[in-house]
mmCIF file of C-alpha atoms in Angstrom:
data_model
loop_
_atom_site.group_PDB
_atom_site.id
_atom_site.type_symbol
_atom_site.label_atom_id
_atom_site.label_comp_id
_atom_site.label_asym_id
_atom_site.label_seq_id
_atom_site.Cartn_x
_atom_site.Cartn_y
_atom_site.Cartn_z
ATOM 1 C CA MET X 1 14.951 -74.655 -57.965
ATOM 2 C CA SER X 2 13.081 -74.545 -55.001
ATOM 3 C CA LEU X 3 12.017 -71.970 -52.231
ATOM 4 C CA LYS X 4 14.382 -73.340 -49.917
ATOM 5 C CA SER X 5 17.285 -73.116 -52.578
ATOM 6 C CA ILE X 6 16.352 -69.513 -53.445
ATOM 7 C CA SER X 7 16.292 -68.425 -49.937
ATOM 8 C CA LYS X 8 20.496 -69.699 -49.129
ATOM 9 C CA THR X 9 23.247 -67.888 -49.412
ATOM 10 C CA ARG X 10 24.336 -67.822 -53.280
ATOM 11 C CA TRP X 11 28.143 -67.243 -54.647
ATOM 12 C CA LYS X 12 29.692 -66.886 -57.683
ATOM 13 C CA VAL X 13 33.709 -67.363 -57.374
ATOM 14 C CA HIS X 14 35.911 -65.916 -60.696
ATOM 15 C CA PRO X 15 39.704 -65.359 -60.780
ATOM 16 C CA ASP X 16 39.561 -61.705 -59.938
ATOM 17 C CA ARG X 17 36.502 -61.478 -57.056
ATOM 18 C CA VAL X 18 34.188 -63.576 -55.249
ATOM 19 C CA THR X 19 29.957 -62.378 -55.097
ATOM 20 C CA ILE X 20 28.048 -63.442 -52.534
ATOM 21 C CA TYR X 21 23.965 -62.901 -52.399
ATOM 22 C CA PRO X 22 23.416 -63.546 -48.913
ATOM 23 C CA TYR X 23 19.582 -61.741 -49.306
ATOM 24 C CA GLY X 24 17.820 -64.450 -51.502
ATOM 25 C CA LEU X 25 14.815 -64.627 -48.828
ATOM 26 C CA SER X 26 13.952 -61.211 -49.984
ATOM 27 C CA TYR X 27 12.913 -62.628 -53.186
ATOM 28 C CA ILE X 28 9.993 -65.346 -50.967
ATOM 29 C CA LEU X 29 8.688 -62.040 -49.449
ATOM 30 C CA ALA X 30 8.795 -60.932 -52.787
ATOM 31 C CA ALA X 31 6.537 -63.127 -53.952
ATOM 32 C CA VAL X 32 4.115 -63.810 -50.808
ATOM 33 C CA LEU X 33 3.831 -59.502 -50.669
ATOM 34 C CA ALA X 34 2.395 -60.160 -54.219
ATOM 35 C CA ILE X 35 0.227 -62.757 -54.036
ATOM 36 C CA ILE X 36 -1.081 -60.735 -50.840
ATOM 37 C CA PHE X 37 -1.211 -58.023 -52.942
ATOM 38 C CA ILE X 38 -3.059 -59.476 -55.576
ATOM 39 C CA CYS X 39 -5.659 -60.475 -53.961
ATOM 40 C CA GLY X 40 -6.079 -57.330 -52.298
ATOM 41 C CA TYR X 41 -6.246 -55.425 -55.709
ATOM 42 C CA PHE X 42 -8.933 -57.424 -56.580
ATOM 43 C CA VAL X 43 -10.928 -57.001 -53.467
ATOM 44 C CA TYR X 44 -10.671 -53.007 -54.148
ATOM 45 C CA LEU X 45 -11.630 -53.340 -58.064
ATOM 46 C CA HIS X 46 -14.570 -55.692 -57.687
ATOM 47 C CA TYR X 47 -15.820 -55.749 -54.075
ATOM 48 C CA LEU X 48 -15.332 -52.178 -53.463
ATOM 49 C CA HIS X 49 -16.307 -51.431 -56.897
ATOM 50 C CA ASN X 50 -13.784 -49.069 -57.728
ATOM 51 C CA SER X 51 -12.644 -47.910 -60.813
ATOM 52 C CA VAL X 52 -9.406 -49.259 -62.903
ATOM 53 C CA ASN X 53 -8.500 -45.504 -63.418
ATOM 54 C CA SER X 54 -8.934 -45.136 -60.105
ATOM 55 C CA SER X 55 -6.543 -47.617 -58.985
ATOM 56 C CA ILE X 56 -3.844 -46.286 -60.735
ATOM 57 C CA PRO X 57 -1.253 -44.917 -57.702
ATOM 58 C CA LEU X 58 -2.552 -48.223 -55.486
ATOM 59 C CA LEU X 59 -1.307 -50.046 -58.021
ATOM 60 C CA ILE X 60 2.057 -47.934 -58.837
ATOM 61 C CA THR X 61 2.681 -48.152 -54.683
ATOM 62 C CA LEU X 62 2.166 -51.906 -54.772
ATOM 63 C CA ILE X 63 4.784 -52.712 -58.271
ATOM 64 C CA ALA X 64 7.073 -50.353 -56.389
ATOM 65 C CA VAL X 65 6.978 -52.362 -53.537
ATOM 66 C CA ILE X 66 7.171 -55.725 -54.201
ATOM 67 C CA ALA X 67 10.222 -54.258 -56.928
ATOM 68 C CA LEU X 68 12.320 -52.758 -54.059
ATOM 69 C CA PHE X 69 11.952 -56.071 -52.721
ATOM 70 C CA ILE X 70 13.222 -58.140 -55.217
ATOM 71 C CA SER X 71 16.106 -55.491 -55.707
ATOM 72 C CA TRP X 72 16.828 -55.925 -52.661
ATOM 73 C CA ALA X 73 17.426 -59.702 -52.686
ATOM 74 C CA GLY X 74 20.089 -58.973 -55.292
ATOM 75 C CA THR X 75 22.545 -56.859 -53.319
ATOM 76 C CA SER X 76 25.930 -58.677 -52.935
ATOM 77 C CA VAL X 77 29.146 -58.170 -51.205
ATOM 78 C CA GLU X 78 32.050 -58.268 -53.447
ATOM 79 C CA PHE X 79 35.676 -59.527 -52.847
ATOM 80 C CA ASP X 80 37.651 -57.999 -55.264
ATOM 81 C CA THR X 81 40.799 -59.896 -54.830
ATOM 82 C CA SER X 82 42.896 -58.257 -57.695
ATOM 83 C CA HIS X 83 42.581 -54.887 -55.553
ATOM 84 C CA GLY X 84 42.229 -56.125 -51.974
ATOM 85 C CA ILE X 85 38.867 -54.066 -51.681
ATOM 86 C CA MET X 86 35.579 -55.566 -50.484
ATOM 87 C CA ARG X 87 32.537 -53.839 -51.787
ATOM 88 C CA ARG X 88 28.534 -53.880 -50.545
ATOM 89 C CA LYS X 89 26.694 -53.376 -53.740
ATOM 90 C CA LEU X 90 23.293 -51.995 -53.387
ATOM 91 C CA MET X 91 21.136 -53.644 -55.768
ATOM 92 C CA GLY X 92 23.869 -55.016 -57.354
ATOM 93 C CA PHE X 93 25.538 -52.585 -59.052
ATOM 94 C CA LEU X 94 25.739 -49.547 -56.618
ATOM 95 C CA PRO X 95 28.471 -49.289 -54.683
ATOM 96 C CA VAL X 96 27.570 -48.228 -50.858
ATOM 97 C CA SER X 97 30.262 -49.486 -49.273
ATOM 98 C CA SER X 98 34.159 -50.272 -49.194
ATOM 99 C CA ILE X 99 36.920 -51.912 -46.711
ATOM 100 C CA PRO X 100 40.275 -52.370 -47.699
ATOM 101 C CA PHE X 101 41.145 -56.102 -47.033
ATOM 102 C CA SER X 102 43.766 -54.859 -44.494
ATOM 103 C CA ARG X 103 41.035 -53.507 -42.041
ATOM 104 C CA ILE X 104 39.130 -56.707 -42.249
ATOM 105 C CA TYR X 105 39.799 -59.337 -39.541
ATOM 106 C CA GLY X 106 37.597 -61.592 -41.236
ATOM 107 C CA ILE X 107 34.189 -63.692 -41.281
ATOM 108 C CA SER X 108 33.000 -64.963 -38.320
ATOM 109 C CA PRO X 109 29.109 -66.630 -37.381
ATOM 110 C CA VAL X 110 27.183 -64.271 -35.126
ATOM 111 C CA THR X 111 24.490 -66.495 -32.925
ATOM 112 C CA ASP X 112 21.022 -64.651 -32.073
ATOM 113 C CA THR X 113 18.918 -65.270 -29.493
ATOM 114 C CA LEU X 114 16.406 -67.412 -30.947
ATOM 115 C CA GLY X 115 19.848 -70.133 -31.898
ATOM 116 C CA SER X 116 20.363 -69.787 -35.367
ATOM 117 C CA TYR X 117 23.461 -67.949 -37.268
ATOM 118 C CA LYS X 118 24.518 -65.756 -39.622
ATOM 119 C CA TYR X 119 28.022 -65.047 -40.921
ATOM 120 C CA LYS X 120 29.125 -61.383 -40.823
ATOM 121 C CA VAL X 121 31.872 -59.373 -42.271
ATOM 122 C CA PHE X 122 34.268 -57.528 -39.038
ATOM 123 C CA LYS X 123 36.646 -54.984 -38.825
ATOM 124 C CA LYS X 124 39.789 -55.094 -37.125
ATOM 125 C CA GLU X 125 38.623 -52.089 -35.058
ATOM 126 C CA ASN X 126 35.167 -54.030 -34.461
ATOM 127 C CA ARG X 127 35.550 -57.258 -34.122
ATOM 128 C CA TYR X 128 32.495 -57.567 -31.975
ATOM 129 C CA GLY X 129 30.473 -54.907 -33.321
ATOM 130 C CA LYS X 130 27.094 -54.864 -36.104
ATOM 131 C CA GLY X 131 29.314 -56.491 -38.762
ATOM 132 C CA ILE X 132 28.521 -56.694 -42.402
ATOM 133 C CA LEU X 133 25.783 -59.422 -43.102
ATOM 134 C CA VAL X 134 27.267 -61.793 -45.631
ATOM 135 C CA SER X 135 25.079 -64.984 -45.576
ATOM 136 C CA CYS X 136 20.985 -66.174 -44.726
ATOM 137 C CA ALA X 137 20.380 -67.316 -41.719
ATOM 138 C CA TYR X 138 20.869 -71.726 -40.246
ATOM 139 C CA GLY X 139 19.590 -73.468 -37.825
ATOM 140 C CA LYS X 140 21.410 -76.291 -37.698
ATOM 141 C CA ASN X 141 25.661 -76.627 -38.222
ATOM 142 C CA ASP X 142 25.407 -79.341 -40.600
ATOM 143 C CA ASP X 143 23.395 -77.174 -42.997
ATOM 144 C CA PRO X 144 24.623 -78.236 -46.742
ATOM 145 C CA ASN X 145 24.439 -74.895 -47.453
ATOM 146 C CA ALA X 146 26.816 -73.533 -44.845
ATOM 147 C CA ILE X 147 29.167 -76.477 -45.232
ATOM 148 C CA ALA X 148 29.935 -75.611 -49.039
ATOM 149 C CA PHE X 149 29.860 -71.540 -47.780
ATOM 150 C CA VAL X 150 32.671 -71.897 -45.643
ATOM 151 C CA ASN X 151 34.460 -74.530 -47.463
ATOM 152 C CA GLU X 152 34.106 -72.507 -51.204
ATOM 153 C CA VAL X 153 33.947 -68.856 -49.835
ATOM 154 C CA ILE X 154 35.296 -68.284 -46.155
ATOM 155 C CA THR X 155 38.513 -70.454 -46.493
ATOM 156 C CA PRO X 156 39.642 -69.209 -49.090
ATOM 157 C CA ILE X 157 38.771 -65.380 -48.015
ATOM 158 C CA HIS X 158 40.384 -66.174 -45.188
ATOM 159 C CA GLN X 159 43.320 -67.441 -46.666
ATOM 160 C CA LEU X 160 43.947 -64.090 -48.413
ATOM 161 C CA LEU X 161 43.156 -61.307 -45.919
ATOM 162 C CA ALA X 162 45.650 -62.943 -44.290
ATOM 163 C CA THR X 163 48.147 -62.168 -46.373
ATOM 164 C CA TYR X 164 47.211 -58.427 -45.457
ATOM 165 C CA ASP X 165 47.476 -58.730 -42.310
ATOM 166 C CA ALA X 166 50.289 -56.530 -40.096
ATOM 167 C CA PRO X 167 52.405 -58.084 -37.405
ATOM 168 C CA ASP X 168 50.666 -55.936 -34.297
ATOM 169 C CA ASP X 169 47.219 -56.485 -36.063
ATOM 170 C CA PHE X 170 46.520 -59.991 -33.667
ATOM 171 C CA LYS X 171 48.917 -58.615 -30.741
ATOM 172 C CA VAL X 172 47.637 -59.986 -27.368
ATOM 173 C CA PRO X 173 46.913 -56.882 -25.121
ATOM 174 C CA ILE X 174 48.685 -56.281 -21.705
ATOM 175 C CA ILE X 175 46.163 -56.185 -19.131
ATOM 176 C CA ASP X 176 47.991 -54.175 -16.126
ATOM 177 C CA ASN X 177 44.234 -53.432 -14.755
ATOM 178 C CA TYR X 178 41.186 -55.548 -14.822
ATOM 179 C CA GLU X 179 38.092 -53.162 -15.029
ATOM 180 C CA PHE X 180 35.333 -56.106 -15.118
ATOM 181 C CA PHE X 181 36.613 -57.757 -12.688
ATOM 182 C CA ASN X 182 37.447 -57.786 -8.799
ATOM 183 C CA VAL X 183 40.907 -59.233 -8.316
ATOM 184 C CA VAL X 184 41.911 -61.110 -4.771
ATOM 185 C CA GLY X 185 45.182 -62.729 -4.853
ATOM 186 C CA GLY X 186 44.290 -65.321 -7.737
ATOM 187 C CA ALA X 187 40.870 -64.807 -7.939
ATOM 188 C CA TYR X 188 38.909 -62.722 -10.185
ATOM 189 C CA THR X 189 35.367 -62.192 -9.643
ATOM 190 C CA ILE X 190 33.386 -60.637 -12.295
ATOM 191 C CA LYS X 191 31.909 -57.238 -10.927
ATOM 192 C CA LYS X 192 28.068 -56.761 -10.895
ATOM 193 C CA ASN X 193 25.660 -53.890 -9.390
ATOM 194 C CA LYS X 194 24.337 -55.655 -6.501
ATOM 195 C CA THR X 195 23.047 -52.973 -4.838
ATOM 196 C CA GLY X 196 20.636 -51.612 -8.187
ATOM 197 C CA SER X 197 20.153 -55.216 -8.589
ATOM 198 C CA ILE X 198 18.601 -56.237 -5.547
ATOM 199 C CA ILE X 199 16.250 -52.308 -5.449
ATOM 200 C CA PHE X 200 15.019 -53.101 -9.068
ATOM 201 C CA GLY X 201 13.839 -56.587 -7.984
ATOM 202 C CA LEU X 202 12.764 -55.796 -4.689
ATOM 203 C CA THR X 203 10.236 -53.039 -6.067
ATOM 204 C CA LEU X 204 9.055 -55.174 -8.669
ATOM 205 C CA LEU X 205 8.598 -58.074 -6.211
ATOM 206 C CA VAL X 206 6.506 -55.069 -3.598
ATOM 207 C CA ILE X 207 4.282 -54.425 -6.609
ATOM 208 C CA GLY X 208 3.593 -57.729 -7.413
ATOM 209 C CA ILE X 209 2.658 -58.391 -3.456
ATOM 210 C CA HIS X 210 0.767 -55.522 -3.664
ATOM 211 C CA GLU X 211 -1.327 -56.514 -6.955
ATOM 212 C CA LEU X 212 -2.902 -59.283 -4.864
ATOM 213 C CA THR X 213 -4.402 -57.151 -1.574
ATOM 214 C CA PRO X 214 -7.380 -55.842 -2.442
ATOM 215 C CA ASP X 215 -5.743 -52.187 -2.994
ATOM 216 C CA ALA X 216 -4.172 -53.093 -6.538
ATOM 217 C CA TRP X 217 -3.954 -50.050 -8.810
ATOM 218 C CA LEU X 218 -5.057 -52.541 -11.480
ATOM 219 C CA GLY X 219 -8.016 -53.836 -10.221
ATOM 220 C CA HIS X 220 -8.862 -57.620 -9.587
ATOM 221 C CA GLU X 221 -10.387 -58.770 -13.100
ATOM 222 C CA ILE X 222 -8.769 -62.232 -13.875
ATOM 223 C CA ASN X 223 -7.365 -61.857 -17.533
ATOM 224 C CA LEU X 224 -4.518 -63.058 -18.984
ATOM 225 C CA GLY X 225 -2.434 -59.357 -19.335
ATOM 226 C CA ARG X 226 -3.008 -59.544 -15.435
ATOM 227 C CA ILE X 227 -1.758 -62.791 -15.271
ATOM 228 C CA CYS X 228 1.158 -62.210 -17.304
ATOM 229 C CA PHE X 229 1.738 -58.598 -15.192
ATOM 230 C CA LEU X 230 1.838 -60.602 -11.812
ATOM 231 C CA MET X 231 4.591 -63.951 -13.157
ATOM 232 C CA PHE X 232 6.746 -61.050 -14.475
ATOM 233 C CA MET X 233 6.549 -59.297 -10.423
ATOM 234 C CA LEU X 234 6.504 -62.010 -8.277
ATOM 235 C CA ILE X 235 9.046 -64.268 -10.365
ATOM 236 C CA GLY X 236 11.006 -61.517 -12.436
ATOM 237 C CA GLY X 237 11.578 -59.486 -8.958
ATOM 238 C CA PRO X 238 13.637 -62.980 -7.029
ATOM 239 C CA ALA X 239 15.384 -63.651 -10.242
ATOM 240 C CA ILE X 240 16.968 -59.913 -10.759
ATOM 241 C CA ILE X 241 17.867 -60.534 -6.711
ATOM 242 C CA LEU X 242 19.585 -63.741 -7.554
ATOM 243 C CA ALA X 243 21.149 -62.727 -10.744
ATOM 244 C CA GLY X 244 22.750 -59.708 -8.241
ATOM 245 C CA LEU X 245 23.574 -62.290 -5.678
ATOM 246 C CA THR X 246 25.266 -64.747 -7.981
ATOM 247 C CA GLU X 247 28.953 -64.669 -7.918
ATOM 248 C CA VAL X 248 31.175 -65.853 -11.042
ATOM 249 C CA THR X 249 34.918 -66.789 -9.874
ATOM 250 C CA PHE X 250 38.038 -67.550 -12.137
ATOM 251 C CA ASP X 251 40.474 -69.217 -9.303
ATOM 252 C CA ARG X 252 44.287 -69.289 -11.277
ATOM 253 C CA GLY X 253 45.620 -71.368 -8.995
ATOM 254 C CA SER X 254 42.591 -73.804 -8.250
ATOM 255 C CA ARG X 255 41.969 -73.847 -11.849
ATOM 256 C CA LEU X 256 38.200 -73.861 -11.320
ATOM 257 C CA LEU X 257 35.511 -71.387 -12.252
ATOM 258 C CA THR X 258 32.618 -71.250 -9.747
ATOM 259 C CA ARG X 259 29.355 -69.277 -10.078
ATOM 260 C CA LYS X 260 27.164 -69.564 -6.614
ATOM 261 C CA ASN X 261 24.367 -67.722 -4.993
ATOM 262 C CA PRO X 262 23.310 -67.921 -1.484
ATOM 263 C CA ILE X 263 20.668 -70.459 -2.399
ATOM 264 C CA GLY X 264 22.721 -72.755 -3.870
ATOM 265 C CA TRP X 265 20.589 -73.097 -6.694
ATOM 266 C CA GLY X 266 22.322 -73.229 -10.716
ATOM 267 C CA ASN X 267 25.686 -73.774 -9.080
ATOM 268 C CA LYS X 268 28.104 -75.060 -11.059
ATOM 269 C CA THR X 269 31.802 -75.515 -10.996
ATOM 270 C CA TYR X 270 33.724 -76.281 -14.303
ATOM 271 C CA SER X 271 37.643 -76.626 -14.649
ATOM 272 C CA PHE X 272 39.842 -74.426 -16.813
ATOM 273 C CA ASP X 273 41.089 -78.068 -18.794
ATOM 274 C CA ASP X 274 37.261 -78.104 -20.550
ATOM 275 C CA TYR X 275 37.365 -74.525 -21.391
ATOM 276 C CA ASN X 276 36.384 -74.783 -25.064
ATOM 277 C CA GLY X 277 35.952 -70.794 -25.929
ATOM 278 C CA VAL X 278 34.334 -67.799 -25.867
ATOM 279 C CA GLN X 279 31.620 -66.543 -28.030
ATOM 280 C CA THR X 280 29.389 -63.123 -28.320
ATOM 281 C CA VAL X 281 25.988 -62.947 -28.830
ATOM 282 C CA ARG X 282 23.691 -59.939 -30.159
ATOM 283 C CA LYS X 283 20.103 -59.216 -28.675
ATOM 284 C CA SER X 284 17.736 -57.361 -30.403
ATOM 285 C CA THR X 285 13.779 -56.977 -30.110
ATOM 286 C CA ASN X 286 11.655 -56.177 -32.758
ATOM 287 C CA LEU X 287 15.209 -55.158 -34.614
ATOM 288 C CA ILE X 288 16.911 -53.520 -32.381
ATOM 289 C CA TYR X 289 19.795 -53.854 -31.180
ATOM 290 C CA THR X 290 19.374 -54.758 -27.338
ATOM 291 C CA GLY X 291 23.216 -55.578 -25.936
ATOM 292 C CA THR X 292 25.399 -58.982 -26.716
ATOM 293 C CA ASP X 293 25.741 -61.410 -24.714
ATOM 294 C CA VAL X 294 29.456 -62.865 -23.976
ATOM 295 C CA GLN X 295 29.346 -66.916 -23.030
ATOM 296 C CA VAL X 296 32.015 -69.493 -22.284
ATOM 297 C CA TYR X 297 31.824 -73.011 -23.143
ATOM 298 C CA PHE X 298 33.093 -75.962 -21.092
ATOM 299 C CA LEU X 299 33.040 -79.526 -22.757
ATOM 300 C CA GLN X 300 32.020 -82.072 -19.909
ATOM 301 C CA PRO X 301 34.321 -85.015 -19.867
ATOM 302 C CA GLN X 302 32.084 -87.579 -18.958
ATOM 303 C CA SER X 303 29.772 -87.092 -21.573
ATOM 304 C CA GLN X 304 31.579 -84.664 -24.293
ATOM 305 C CA LYS X 305 28.380 -82.541 -24.105
ATOM 306 C CA GLU X 306 29.054 -78.952 -24.183
ATOM 307 C CA GLU X 307 27.855 -76.196 -22.069
ATOM 308 C CA VAL X 308 27.454 -72.509 -22.185
ATOM 309 C CA LEU X 309 27.365 -70.249 -19.157
ATOM 310 C CA VAL X 310 26.384 -66.415 -19.356
ATOM 311 C CA LEU X 311 29.554 -64.176 -18.019
ATOM 312 C CA GLN X 312 28.102 -60.639 -19.259
ATOM 313 C CA SER X 313 26.202 -58.604 -21.416
ATOM 314 C CA PHE X 314 26.811 -55.242 -22.767
ATOM 315 C CA PHE X 315 25.788 -52.205 -25.080
ATOM 316 C CA SER X 316 28.745 -51.131 -26.072
ATOM 317 C CA THR X 317 31.484 -53.156 -28.131
ATOM 318 C CA ARG X 318 34.375 -51.591 -26.760
ATOM 319 C CA LYS X 319 33.069 -52.862 -23.589
ATOM 320 C CA VAL X 320 32.665 -56.705 -25.239
ATOM 321 C CA GLU X 321 36.083 -56.631 -26.892
ATOM 322 C CA LYS X 322 38.011 -55.162 -23.613
ATOM 323 C CA PHE X 323 35.906 -57.623 -21.522
ATOM 324 C CA ILE X 324 37.309 -60.939 -23.405
ATOM 325 C CA ALA X 325 40.803 -59.485 -23.192
ATOM 326 C CA GLU X 326 40.205 -59.655 -19.620
ATOM 327 C CA LEU X 327 38.654 -62.524 -19.429
ATOM 328 C CA ASN X 328 41.607 -64.409 -22.491
ATOM 329 C CA THR X 329 44.582 -63.328 -19.961
ATOM 330 C CA ILE X 330 42.734 -65.230 -17.063
ATOM 331 C CA MET X 331 42.772 -68.136 -19.075
ATOM 332 C CA SER X 332 45.712 -68.239 -20.271
#
């Protein structure tokens, strides 16, 4: 068995249950840590001249860390088809959560900022939240493991979940008040805090210009940190101002989406007829959630290539769901 196959999503299909193991990468991390720990332990004994007895606490700690990684790799998500319950089992045997099938919205792909995607389970009451991981990360749409996972696991589970849906679970909400759009006739323009963006962008730009003067607060030494700081201030400031002045409008009369700004940089026009769906991208920095982008896709008729446009970013999943509901109403 290769390292690549170990890190991929594994699953077992039985007549009364489907068990998924999405954390195979932890086996590889455990092996890497074991090699590092063995080398460090050897140095601790032979080069630092410590005795075996004195190293026992350290050895126990190292073994415990490796054991935790191996145990985590056994964590599973089980769909109990006989009882209609999904369970998440820590280390493969300790239940830590359970969700009735009637509360599950489905298994959906979630794209991250690096372009890879994972499959997660989402509840009906929180369709754009954190979700529960059920697969490893995939870098390509044609990954054989991803294709097999969809065909052998996701599709049959979705067919089963459909039998637990209530009539109102997927009822399209009636939008009579737009929270995120300014409505003028048949034109819907996404609301933005233009004043805040302009003030923040100007502040960054002024600081950047000040750092180029003889009275610069950070001195005049040329180093990588100073160069990056100046680039962020002098480029980021105008970029934030431009983003604040950029308008995205959906015109139901002409059936066109337009993005425009005062200088014309990045202006785009798309036809509603080329609309190819909406997707959310959860962003994180150092494993800390920093927001969710709402993106729309358009298929260019000439090249048949897909173009993506980021419409808005939210931290609250409630706002994501409301924004998408309003968007779907406009595009319908």
